[in-house]
Amino acid sequence: MADKPNLESAYALETPDDSRKLYAAWAATYDTQFADENHYILHEQVARHFALMGGFGPVLDVGAGTGLCGEALNARGIEPVDGTDISAQMLEVARTKGCYRTLFTGNILTRLDVTPGIYQGAVSAGTFTHGHVGPEGINTMLEAVRPQGWVVFSVNAAHYQAAGFADKMAQLKPFISDYSATEARIYGPKATAPYADDMAILIAFRKA
């Protein structure tokens, strides 16, 4: 892992402990040294898409990190929002922004400590990507949402086929409705190489 946390460090993650260590070190500077410097806009894309789909609260933000997606949801009048992340340090930054009703640590690969069906919707921006969470995490989001609730999350486009997301969505078809997959930019026009042109796929569906 690099001495200074960066995107290469994030893409190289292999275990939950790797994630905890990286984001503990990155939490204090993530917004300024990553999101702002790289013109990161994926959280805005996810929040906008959730709103366009007609999503509303209460919402669970999975992989909430420093609260970027929570802020974007609140800016669109969507609340209350609860957030969960594997990194307690990232959530402490999110807590200072006042955009969440509740924040709690959790690992979506081992199930979350939430009542099934308690949320009207669930979102996730930047969690399903290289070195982070694979398609098995989708089940946890689906379980947290009540019937007819919207789930909207991003998947790194380069990761989508190879990591099994397409196959997973095909398996879930009997349990969901109104499925769509839309390409979206991860970074804005001010971003520079090597990741400036990276794309995400925004997955949206309703729980049947």
Short mmCIF file of N, CA and C in Angstrom, two decimals, residues 37-198:
data_model
loop_
_atom_site.label_atom_id
_atom_site.label_comp_id
_atom_site.label_asym_id
_atom_site.label_seq_id
_atom_site.Cartn_x
_atom_site.Cartn_y
_atom_site.Cartn_z
N GLU A 37 -9.90 17.29 -5.63
CA GLU A 37 -8.80 17.37 -6.59
C GLU A 37 -9.10 16.63 -7.89
N ASN A 38 -9.84 15.53 -7.79
CA ASN A 38 -10.13 14.72 -8.98
C ASN A 38 -11.51 15.01 -9.58
N HIS A 39 -12.21 16.00 -9.02
CA HIS A 39 -13.54 16.36 -9.50
C HIS A 39 -14.44 15.11 -9.53
N TYR A 40 -14.43 14.41 -8.43
CA TYR A 40 -15.22 13.18 -8.27
C TYR A 40 -16.70 13.55 -8.17
N ILE A 41 -17.53 12.94 -9.03
CA ILE A 41 -18.95 13.31 -9.07
C ILE A 41 -19.88 12.10 -8.97
N LEU A 42 -19.34 10.92 -8.70
CA LEU A 42 -20.17 9.72 -8.74
C LEU A 42 -21.30 9.76 -7.70
N HIS A 43 -21.02 10.32 -6.54
CA HIS A 43 -22.07 10.43 -5.53
C HIS A 43 -23.23 11.30 -6.01
N GLU A 44 -22.90 12.35 -6.76
CA GLU A 44 -23.95 13.20 -7.34
C GLU A 44 -24.75 12.44 -8.38
N GLN A 45 -24.06 11.63 -9.17
CA GLN A 45 -24.74 10.84 -10.20
C GLN A 45 -25.73 9.87 -9.56
N VAL A 46 -25.30 9.19 -8.51
CA VAL A 46 -26.17 8.21 -7.83
C VAL A 46 -27.37 8.90 -7.19
N ALA A 47 -27.12 9.99 -6.47
CA ALA A 47 -28.21 10.70 -5.81
C ALA A 47 -29.21 11.25 -6.82
N ARG A 48 -28.71 11.80 -7.92
CA ARG A 48 -29.59 12.33 -8.96
C ARG A 48 -30.44 11.22 -9.57
N HIS A 49 -29.82 10.08 -9.82
CA HIS A 49 -30.54 8.96 -10.42
C HIS A 49 -31.61 8.43 -9.47
N PHE A 50 -31.28 8.34 -8.20
CA PHE A 50 -32.26 7.89 -7.21
C PHE A 50 -33.46 8.83 -7.18
N ALA A 51 -33.21 10.12 -7.24
CA ALA A 51 -34.29 11.10 -7.25
C ALA A 51 -35.12 10.98 -8.53
N LEU A 52 -34.46 10.81 -9.67
CA LEU A 52 -35.17 10.67 -10.95
C LEU A 52 -36.05 9.44 -10.98
N MET A 53 -35.63 8.39 -10.30
CA MET A 53 -36.43 7.17 -10.25
C MET A 53 -37.65 7.31 -9.34
N GLY A 54 -37.69 8.42 -8.60
CA GLY A 54 -38.79 8.63 -7.67
C GLY A 54 -38.51 8.11 -6.28
N GLY A 55 -37.24 7.86 -5.97
CA GLY A 55 -36.87 7.35 -4.66
C GLY A 55 -37.07 8.38 -3.56
N PHE A 56 -37.38 7.91 -2.37
CA PHE A 56 -37.55 8.81 -1.22
C PHE A 56 -37.16 8.07 0.06
N GLY A 57 -37.09 8.81 1.16
CA GLY A 57 -36.62 8.24 2.41
C GLY A 57 -37.69 7.49 3.17
N PRO A 58 -37.27 6.75 4.17
CA PRO A 58 -35.89 6.64 4.66
C PRO A 58 -35.00 5.82 3.73
N VAL A 59 -33.75 6.27 3.60
CA VAL A 59 -32.78 5.67 2.68
C VAL A 59 -31.57 5.18 3.46
N LEU A 60 -31.04 4.04 3.04
CA LEU A 60 -29.78 3.54 3.58
C LEU A 60 -28.68 3.81 2.56
N ASP A 61 -27.65 4.54 2.97
CA ASP A 61 -26.48 4.82 2.15
C ASP A 61 -25.40 3.82 2.52
N VAL A 62 -25.14 2.89 1.62
CA VAL A 62 -24.18 1.81 1.87
C VAL A 62 -22.80 2.22 1.35
N GLY A 63 -21.79 2.11 2.20
CA GLY A 63 -20.48 2.61 1.85
C GLY A 63 -20.49 4.13 1.90
N ALA A 64 -21.10 4.66 2.94
CA ALA A 64 -21.35 6.11 3.03
C ALA A 64 -20.07 6.93 3.08
N GLY A 65 -18.98 6.35 3.57
CA GLY A 65 -17.72 7.06 3.61
C GLY A 65 -17.81 8.37 4.37
N THR A 66 -17.34 9.45 3.75
CA THR A 66 -17.34 10.75 4.42
C THR A 66 -18.65 11.51 4.25
N GLY A 67 -19.64 10.87 3.67
CA GLY A 67 -20.96 11.49 3.59
C GLY A 67 -21.28 12.25 2.33
N LEU A 68 -20.50 12.05 1.27
CA LEU A 68 -20.74 12.78 0.03
C LEU A 68 -22.11 12.48 -0.56
N CYS A 69 -22.49 11.21 -0.58
CA CYS A 69 -23.78 10.84 -1.15
C CYS A 69 -24.93 11.31 -0.26
N GLY A 70 -24.72 11.25 1.04
CA GLY A 70 -25.74 11.74 1.96
C GLY A 70 -26.02 13.22 1.74
N GLU A 71 -24.96 14.00 1.54
CA GLU A 71 -25.13 15.42 1.26
C GLU A 71 -25.90 15.63 -0.04
N ALA A 72 -25.56 14.83 -1.05
CA ALA A 72 -26.21 14.97 -2.35
C ALA A 72 -27.68 14.58 -2.28
N LEU A 73 -28.01 13.59 -1.48
CA LEU A 73 -29.42 13.20 -1.29
C LEU A 73 -30.18 14.31 -0.57
N ASN A 74 -29.60 14.83 0.51
CA ASN A 74 -30.25 15.90 1.26
C ASN A 74 -30.49 17.13 0.39
N ALA A 75 -29.53 17.42 -0.49
CA ALA A 75 -29.65 18.58 -1.37
C ALA A 75 -30.84 18.45 -2.32
N ARG A 76 -31.28 17.22 -2.54
CA ARG A 76 -32.44 16.95 -3.40
C ARG A 76 -33.70 16.71 -2.59
N GLY A 77 -33.64 17.03 -1.31
CA GLY A 77 -34.81 16.91 -0.46
C GLY A 77 -35.12 15.50 0.00
N ILE A 78 -34.14 14.60 -0.14
CA ILE A 78 -34.37 13.20 0.23
C ILE A 78 -33.81 12.95 1.63
N GLU A 79 -34.68 12.59 2.53
CA GLU A 79 -34.33 12.30 3.91
C GLU A 79 -35.49 11.57 4.58
N PRO A 80 -35.27 10.95 5.72
CA PRO A 80 -33.99 10.80 6.41
C PRO A 80 -33.08 9.80 5.70
N VAL A 81 -31.78 9.95 5.95
CA VAL A 81 -30.77 9.06 5.39
C VAL A 81 -29.95 8.47 6.53
N ASP A 82 -29.82 7.17 6.54
CA ASP A 82 -28.90 6.49 7.45
C ASP A 82 -27.69 6.05 6.65
N GLY A 83 -26.53 6.01 7.26
CA GLY A 83 -25.32 5.63 6.55
C GLY A 83 -24.55 4.54 7.26
N THR A 84 -23.96 3.66 6.46
CA THR A 84 -23.11 2.61 7.02
C THR A 84 -21.84 2.50 6.19
N ASP A 85 -20.76 2.14 6.85
CA ASP A 85 -19.47 2.00 6.18
C ASP A 85 -18.59 1.09 7.03
N ILE A 86 -17.61 0.48 6.39
CA ILE A 86 -16.70 -0.39 7.11
C ILE A 86 -15.70 0.41 7.95
N SER A 87 -15.55 1.70 7.62
CA SER A 87 -14.56 2.55 8.29
C SER A 87 -15.21 3.50 9.29
N ALA A 88 -14.92 3.30 10.56
CA ALA A 88 -15.44 4.19 11.59
C ALA A 88 -14.88 5.61 11.43
N GLN A 89 -13.64 5.71 10.96
CA GLN A 89 -13.02 7.02 10.80
C GLN A 89 -13.70 7.83 9.69
N MET A 90 -14.06 7.17 8.60
CA MET A 90 -14.78 7.86 7.53
C MET A 90 -16.14 8.34 8.04
N LEU A 91 -16.81 7.52 8.80
CA LEU A 91 -18.12 7.90 9.32
C LEU A 91 -18.05 9.06 10.29
N GLU A 92 -16.93 9.19 11.01
CA GLU A 92 -16.78 10.33 11.90
C GLU A 92 -16.74 11.64 11.11
N VAL A 93 -16.14 11.59 9.92
CA VAL A 93 -16.15 12.77 9.06
C VAL A 93 -17.58 13.03 8.58
N ALA A 94 -18.27 11.97 8.17
CA ALA A 94 -19.66 12.11 7.72
C ALA A 94 -20.55 12.71 8.81
N ARG A 95 -20.29 12.33 10.05
CA ARG A 95 -21.10 12.79 11.17
C ARG A 95 -21.06 14.32 11.30
N THR A 96 -19.93 14.91 10.98
CA THR A 96 -19.79 16.36 11.12
C THR A 96 -20.63 17.13 10.12
N LYS A 97 -21.11 16.46 9.08
CA LYS A 97 -21.86 17.15 8.02
C LYS A 97 -23.35 17.28 8.32
N GLY A 98 -23.82 16.52 9.31
CA GLY A 98 -25.21 16.65 9.73
C GLY A 98 -26.25 16.20 8.71
N CYS A 99 -25.87 15.33 7.79
CA CYS A 99 -26.81 14.91 6.75
C CYS A 99 -27.39 13.52 6.99
N TYR A 100 -27.02 12.88 8.09
CA TYR A 100 -27.50 11.53 8.39
C TYR A 100 -28.29 11.50 9.69
N ARG A 101 -29.33 10.70 9.70
CA ARG A 101 -30.08 10.46 10.92
C ARG A 101 -29.29 9.56 11.86
N THR A 102 -28.72 8.49 11.28
CA THR A 102 -27.95 7.51 12.04
C THR A 102 -26.76 7.06 11.21
N LEU A 103 -25.64 6.81 11.86
CA LEU A 103 -24.45 6.26 11.21
C LEU A 103 -23.98 5.06 12.00
N PHE A 104 -23.60 3.99 11.29
CA PHE A 104 -23.11 2.81 11.99
C PHE A 104 -22.13 2.05 11.11
N THR A 105 -21.13 1.45 11.76
CA THR A 105 -20.17 0.65 11.02
C THR A 105 -20.80 -0.68 10.64
N GLY A 106 -20.39 -1.19 9.49
CA GLY A 106 -20.92 -2.47 9.04
C GLY A 106 -20.20 -2.94 7.79
N ASN A 107 -20.26 -4.23 7.56
CA ASN A 107 -19.66 -4.86 6.39
C ASN A 107 -20.78 -5.56 5.63
N ILE A 108 -21.13 -5.07 4.45
CA ILE A 108 -22.28 -5.63 3.74
C ILE A 108 -22.02 -7.05 3.23
N LEU A 109 -20.78 -7.49 3.29
CA LEU A 109 -20.49 -8.87 2.89
C LEU A 109 -20.83 -9.86 3.98
N THR A 110 -21.04 -9.37 5.20
CA THR A 110 -21.38 -10.26 6.31
C THR A 110 -22.72 -9.88 6.94
N ARG A 111 -23.54 -9.16 6.19
CA ARG A 111 -24.87 -8.72 6.61
C ARG A 111 -24.78 -7.53 7.57
N LEU A 112 -25.80 -6.69 7.48
CA LEU A 112 -25.85 -5.49 8.32
C LEU A 112 -26.84 -5.69 9.46
N ASP A 113 -26.60 -4.97 10.54
CA ASP A 113 -27.46 -5.06 11.71
C ASP A 113 -28.64 -4.09 11.54
N VAL A 114 -29.50 -4.41 10.57
CA VAL A 114 -30.70 -3.60 10.34
C VAL A 114 -31.90 -4.52 10.19
N THR A 115 -33.06 -4.01 10.51
CA THR A 115 -34.29 -4.78 10.37
C THR A 115 -34.62 -4.94 8.89
N PRO A 116 -34.83 -6.15 8.40
CA PRO A 116 -35.17 -6.34 6.99
C PRO A 116 -36.39 -5.51 6.59
N GLY A 117 -36.30 -4.86 5.44
CA GLY A 117 -37.42 -4.10 4.91
C GLY A 117 -37.71 -2.79 5.60
N ILE A 118 -36.77 -2.29 6.37
CA ILE A 118 -37.03 -1.06 7.14
C ILE A 118 -36.87 0.21 6.31
N TYR A 119 -36.14 0.12 5.19
CA TYR A 119 -35.88 1.30 4.38
C TYR A 119 -36.75 1.35 3.13
N GLN A 120 -37.08 2.57 2.72
CA GLN A 120 -37.82 2.77 1.49
C GLN A 120 -36.90 2.72 0.28
N GLY A 121 -35.61 2.92 0.51
CA GLY A 121 -34.65 2.88 -0.59
C GLY A 121 -33.25 2.66 -0.06
N ALA A 122 -32.35 2.31 -0.98
CA ALA A 122 -30.93 2.13 -0.64
C ALA A 122 -30.09 2.62 -1.81
N VAL A 123 -28.97 3.24 -1.48
CA VAL A 123 -28.05 3.75 -2.50
C VAL A 123 -26.63 3.37 -2.13
N SER A 124 -25.76 3.40 -3.13
CA SER A 124 -24.34 3.19 -2.87
C SER A 124 -23.55 3.79 -4.02
N ALA A 125 -22.56 4.60 -3.70
CA ALA A 125 -21.72 5.25 -4.71
C ALA A 125 -20.26 4.91 -4.46
N GLY A 126 -19.64 4.23 -5.40
CA GLY A 126 -18.21 3.96 -5.32
C GLY A 126 -17.81 2.76 -4.49
N THR A 127 -18.76 2.01 -4.00
CA THR A 127 -18.44 0.85 -3.15
C THR A 127 -18.21 -0.41 -3.97
N PHE A 128 -19.00 -0.59 -5.02
CA PHE A 128 -18.88 -1.78 -5.87
C PHE A 128 -17.87 -1.48 -6.97
N THR A 129 -16.60 -1.73 -6.67
CA THR A 129 -15.54 -1.39 -7.61
C THR A 129 -14.32 -2.25 -7.35
N HIS A 130 -13.22 -1.96 -8.05
CA HIS A 130 -11.99 -2.73 -7.90
C HIS A 130 -11.58 -2.81 -6.43
N GLY A 131 -11.34 -4.03 -5.93
CA GLY A 131 -10.78 -4.20 -4.60
C GLY A 131 -11.73 -3.95 -3.45
N HIS A 132 -12.98 -3.63 -3.74
CA HIS A 132 -13.92 -3.31 -2.67
C HIS A 132 -14.94 -4.42 -2.49
N VAL A 133 -16.14 -4.20 -2.98
CA VAL A 133 -17.24 -5.14 -2.76
C VAL A 133 -17.72 -5.72 -4.08
N GLY A 134 -17.89 -7.03 -4.10
CA GLY A 134 -18.39 -7.71 -5.28
C GLY A 134 -19.90 -7.80 -5.28
N PRO A 135 -20.48 -8.51 -6.26
CA PRO A 135 -21.94 -8.56 -6.40
C PRO A 135 -22.68 -9.19 -5.24
N GLU A 136 -21.98 -9.95 -4.41
CA GLU A 136 -22.64 -10.58 -3.26
C GLU A 136 -23.19 -9.55 -2.29
N GLY A 137 -22.66 -8.34 -2.32
CA GLY A 137 -23.15 -7.29 -1.44
C GLY A 137 -24.53 -6.75 -1.81
N ILE A 138 -24.98 -7.03 -3.03
CA ILE A 138 -26.28 -6.54 -3.48
C ILE A 138 -27.40 -7.15 -2.65
N ASN A 139 -27.25 -8.40 -2.26
CA ASN A 139 -28.29 -9.06 -1.46
C ASN A 139 -28.58 -8.32 -0.16
N THR A 140 -27.54 -7.78 0.45
CA THR A 140 -27.70 -7.06 1.71
C THR A 140 -28.52 -5.79 1.51
N MET A 141 -28.25 -5.08 0.41
CA MET A 141 -29.03 -3.88 0.11
C MET A 141 -30.49 -4.24 -0.15
N LEU A 142 -30.70 -5.30 -0.91
CA LEU A 142 -32.05 -5.72 -1.26
C LEU A 142 -32.85 -6.10 -0.02
N GLU A 143 -32.19 -6.77 0.90
CA GLU A 143 -32.86 -7.21 2.13
C GLU A 143 -33.30 -6.04 2.99
N ALA A 144 -32.53 -4.97 2.96
CA ALA A 144 -32.82 -3.81 3.82
C ALA A 144 -34.02 -3.00 3.35
N VAL A 145 -34.40 -3.18 2.07
CA VAL A 145 -35.43 -2.35 1.45
C VAL A 145 -36.78 -3.05 1.46
N ARG A 146 -37.84 -2.29 1.66
CA ARG A 146 -39.20 -2.84 1.65
C ARG A 146 -39.67 -3.05 0.21
N PRO A 147 -40.68 -3.88 -0.01
CA PRO A 147 -41.20 -4.11 -1.36
C PRO A 147 -41.57 -2.79 -2.06
N GLN A 148 -41.21 -2.69 -3.32
CA GLN A 148 -41.41 -1.53 -4.18
C GLN A 148 -40.42 -0.40 -3.90
N GLY A 149 -39.52 -0.60 -2.96
CA GLY A 149 -38.49 0.39 -2.69
C GLY A 149 -37.42 0.37 -3.76
N TRP A 150 -36.83 1.53 -4.01
CA TRP A 150 -35.79 1.65 -5.03
C TRP A 150 -34.40 1.37 -4.46
N VAL A 151 -33.59 0.67 -5.26
CA VAL A 151 -32.17 0.47 -4.98
C VAL A 151 -31.40 1.04 -6.16
N VAL A 152 -30.47 1.94 -5.89
CA VAL A 152 -29.64 2.54 -6.93
C VAL A 152 -28.19 2.51 -6.46
N PHE A 153 -27.33 1.91 -7.26
CA PHE A 153 -25.91 1.86 -6.89
C PHE A 153 -25.04 1.88 -8.13
N SER A 154 -23.80 2.27 -7.94
CA SER A 154 -22.84 2.34 -9.05
C SER A 154 -21.92 1.13 -9.03
N VAL A 155 -21.53 0.72 -10.23
CA VAL A 155 -20.51 -0.31 -10.39
C VAL A 155 -19.50 0.23 -11.38
N ASN A 156 -18.23 0.12 -11.07
CA ASN A 156 -17.20 0.52 -12.02
C ASN A 156 -17.39 -0.27 -13.31
N ALA A 157 -17.50 0.43 -14.44
CA ALA A 157 -17.83 -0.23 -15.71
C ALA A 157 -16.79 -1.27 -16.10
N ALA A 158 -15.52 -1.01 -15.79
CA ALA A 158 -14.46 -1.96 -16.13
C ALA A 158 -14.55 -3.23 -15.30
N HIS A 159 -15.27 -3.16 -14.21
CA HIS A 159 -15.39 -4.24 -13.23
C HIS A 159 -16.69 -5.03 -13.42
N TYR A 160 -17.62 -4.48 -14.18
CA TYR A 160 -19.00 -4.97 -14.23
C TYR A 160 -19.12 -6.42 -14.72
N GLN A 161 -18.59 -6.70 -15.88
CA GLN A 161 -18.69 -8.06 -16.43
C GLN A 161 -17.75 -9.02 -15.72
N ALA A 162 -16.49 -8.62 -15.58
CA ALA A 162 -15.47 -9.53 -15.04
C ALA A 162 -15.75 -9.97 -13.62
N ALA A 163 -16.34 -9.10 -12.82
CA ALA A 163 -16.59 -9.42 -11.41
C ALA A 163 -17.94 -10.10 -11.19
N GLY A 164 -18.70 -10.31 -12.25
CA GLY A 164 -19.93 -11.08 -12.12
C GLY A 164 -21.19 -10.28 -11.83
N PHE A 165 -21.14 -8.96 -11.99
CA PHE A 165 -22.33 -8.16 -11.71
C PHE A 165 -23.46 -8.42 -12.70
N ALA A 166 -23.11 -8.58 -13.98
CA ALA A 166 -24.14 -8.86 -14.98
C ALA A 166 -24.85 -10.17 -14.68
N ASP A 167 -24.07 -11.19 -14.32
CA ASP A 167 -24.67 -12.48 -13.98
C ASP A 167 -25.54 -12.37 -12.73
N LYS A 168 -25.08 -11.60 -11.76
CA LYS A 168 -25.85 -11.44 -10.52
C LYS A 168 -27.19 -10.78 -10.79
N MET A 169 -27.19 -9.75 -11.62
CA MET A 169 -28.44 -9.06 -11.91
C MET A 169 -29.40 -9.97 -12.66
N ALA A 170 -28.88 -10.83 -13.51
CA ALA A 170 -29.73 -11.80 -14.21
C ALA A 170 -30.38 -12.76 -13.22
N GLN A 171 -29.63 -13.15 -12.20
CA GLN A 171 -30.16 -14.06 -11.18
C GLN A 171 -31.24 -13.39 -10.34
N LEU A 172 -31.14 -12.09 -10.17
CA LEU A 172 -32.08 -11.36 -9.31
C LEU A 172 -33.38 -10.97 -10.01
N LYS A 173 -33.48 -11.18 -11.30
CA LYS A 173 -34.66 -10.71 -12.05
C LYS A 173 -35.99 -11.17 -11.46
N PRO A 174 -36.11 -12.40 -10.93
CA PRO A 174 -37.40 -12.80 -10.35
C PRO A 174 -37.77 -12.02 -9.08
N PHE A 175 -36.80 -11.33 -8.50
CA PHE A 175 -37.01 -10.67 -7.21
C PHE A 175 -37.06 -9.14 -7.31
N ILE A 176 -36.92 -8.62 -8.54
CA ILE A 176 -36.88 -7.17 -8.73
C ILE A 176 -37.76 -6.77 -9.91
N SER A 177 -37.99 -5.46 -10.04
CA SER A 177 -38.73 -4.94 -11.19
C SER A 177 -38.13 -3.60 -11.60
N ASP A 178 -38.54 -3.11 -12.77
CA ASP A 178 -38.11 -1.79 -13.26
C ASP A 178 -36.59 -1.65 -13.31
N TYR A 179 -35.93 -2.71 -13.72
CA TYR A 179 -34.46 -2.72 -13.76
C TYR A 179 -33.94 -1.86 -14.91
N SER A 180 -32.87 -1.13 -14.64
CA SER A 180 -32.18 -0.39 -15.68
C SER A 180 -30.70 -0.31 -15.37
N ALA A 181 -29.89 -0.15 -16.41
CA ALA A 181 -28.44 0.02 -16.27
C ALA A 181 -28.03 1.18 -17.16
N THR A 182 -27.47 2.22 -16.57
CA THR A 182 -27.17 3.46 -17.28
C THR A 182 -25.71 3.84 -17.06
N GLU A 183 -25.01 4.19 -18.13
CA GLU A 183 -23.62 4.63 -17.98
C GLU A 183 -23.56 6.05 -17.44
N ALA A 184 -22.56 6.30 -16.62
CA ALA A 184 -22.37 7.64 -16.04
C ALA A 184 -20.89 7.88 -15.79
N ARG A 185 -20.48 9.11 -15.88
CA ARG A 185 -19.09 9.45 -15.62
C ARG A 185 -18.82 9.43 -14.12
N ILE A 186 -17.62 8.99 -13.76
CA ILE A 186 -17.20 8.98 -12.36
C ILE A 186 -16.60 10.32 -11.97
N TYR A 187 -15.92 10.96 -12.92
CA TYR A 187 -15.23 12.22 -12.67
C TYR A 187 -15.75 13.30 -13.60
N GLY A 188 -15.71 14.54 -13.15
CA GLY A 188 -16.20 15.66 -13.92
C GLY A 188 -15.18 16.16 -14.94
N PRO A 189 -15.51 17.23 -15.67
CA PRO A 189 -14.66 17.72 -16.76
C PRO A 189 -13.31 18.27 -16.32
N LYS A 190 -13.15 18.58 -15.04
CA LYS A 190 -11.87 19.10 -14.57
C LYS A 190 -10.89 17.99 -14.20
N ALA A 191 -11.33 16.75 -14.25
CA ALA A 191 -10.46 15.62 -13.87
C ALA A 191 -9.35 15.45 -14.88
N THR A 192 -8.21 14.93 -14.41
CA THR A 192 -7.06 14.68 -15.28
C THR A 192 -6.72 13.20 -15.28
N ALA A 193 -5.89 12.78 -16.23
CA ALA A 193 -5.47 11.39 -16.37
C ALA A 193 -4.85 10.90 -15.06
N PRO A 194 -4.81 9.59 -14.82
CA PRO A 194 -5.18 8.50 -15.73
C PRO A 194 -6.62 8.02 -15.63
N TYR A 195 -7.40 8.57 -14.72
CA TYR A 195 -8.75 8.02 -14.52
C TYR A 195 -9.86 8.96 -14.97
N ALA A 196 -9.51 10.04 -15.65
CA ALA A 196 -10.48 11.07 -15.99
C ALA A 196 -11.67 10.55 -16.78
N ASP A 197 -11.45 9.56 -17.62
CA ASP A 197 -12.52 9.06 -18.48
C ASP A 197 -13.19 7.80 -17.95
N ASP A 198 -12.89 7.42 -16.72
CA ASP A 198 -13.50 6.21 -16.16
C ASP A 198 -15.02 6.36 -16.08
#
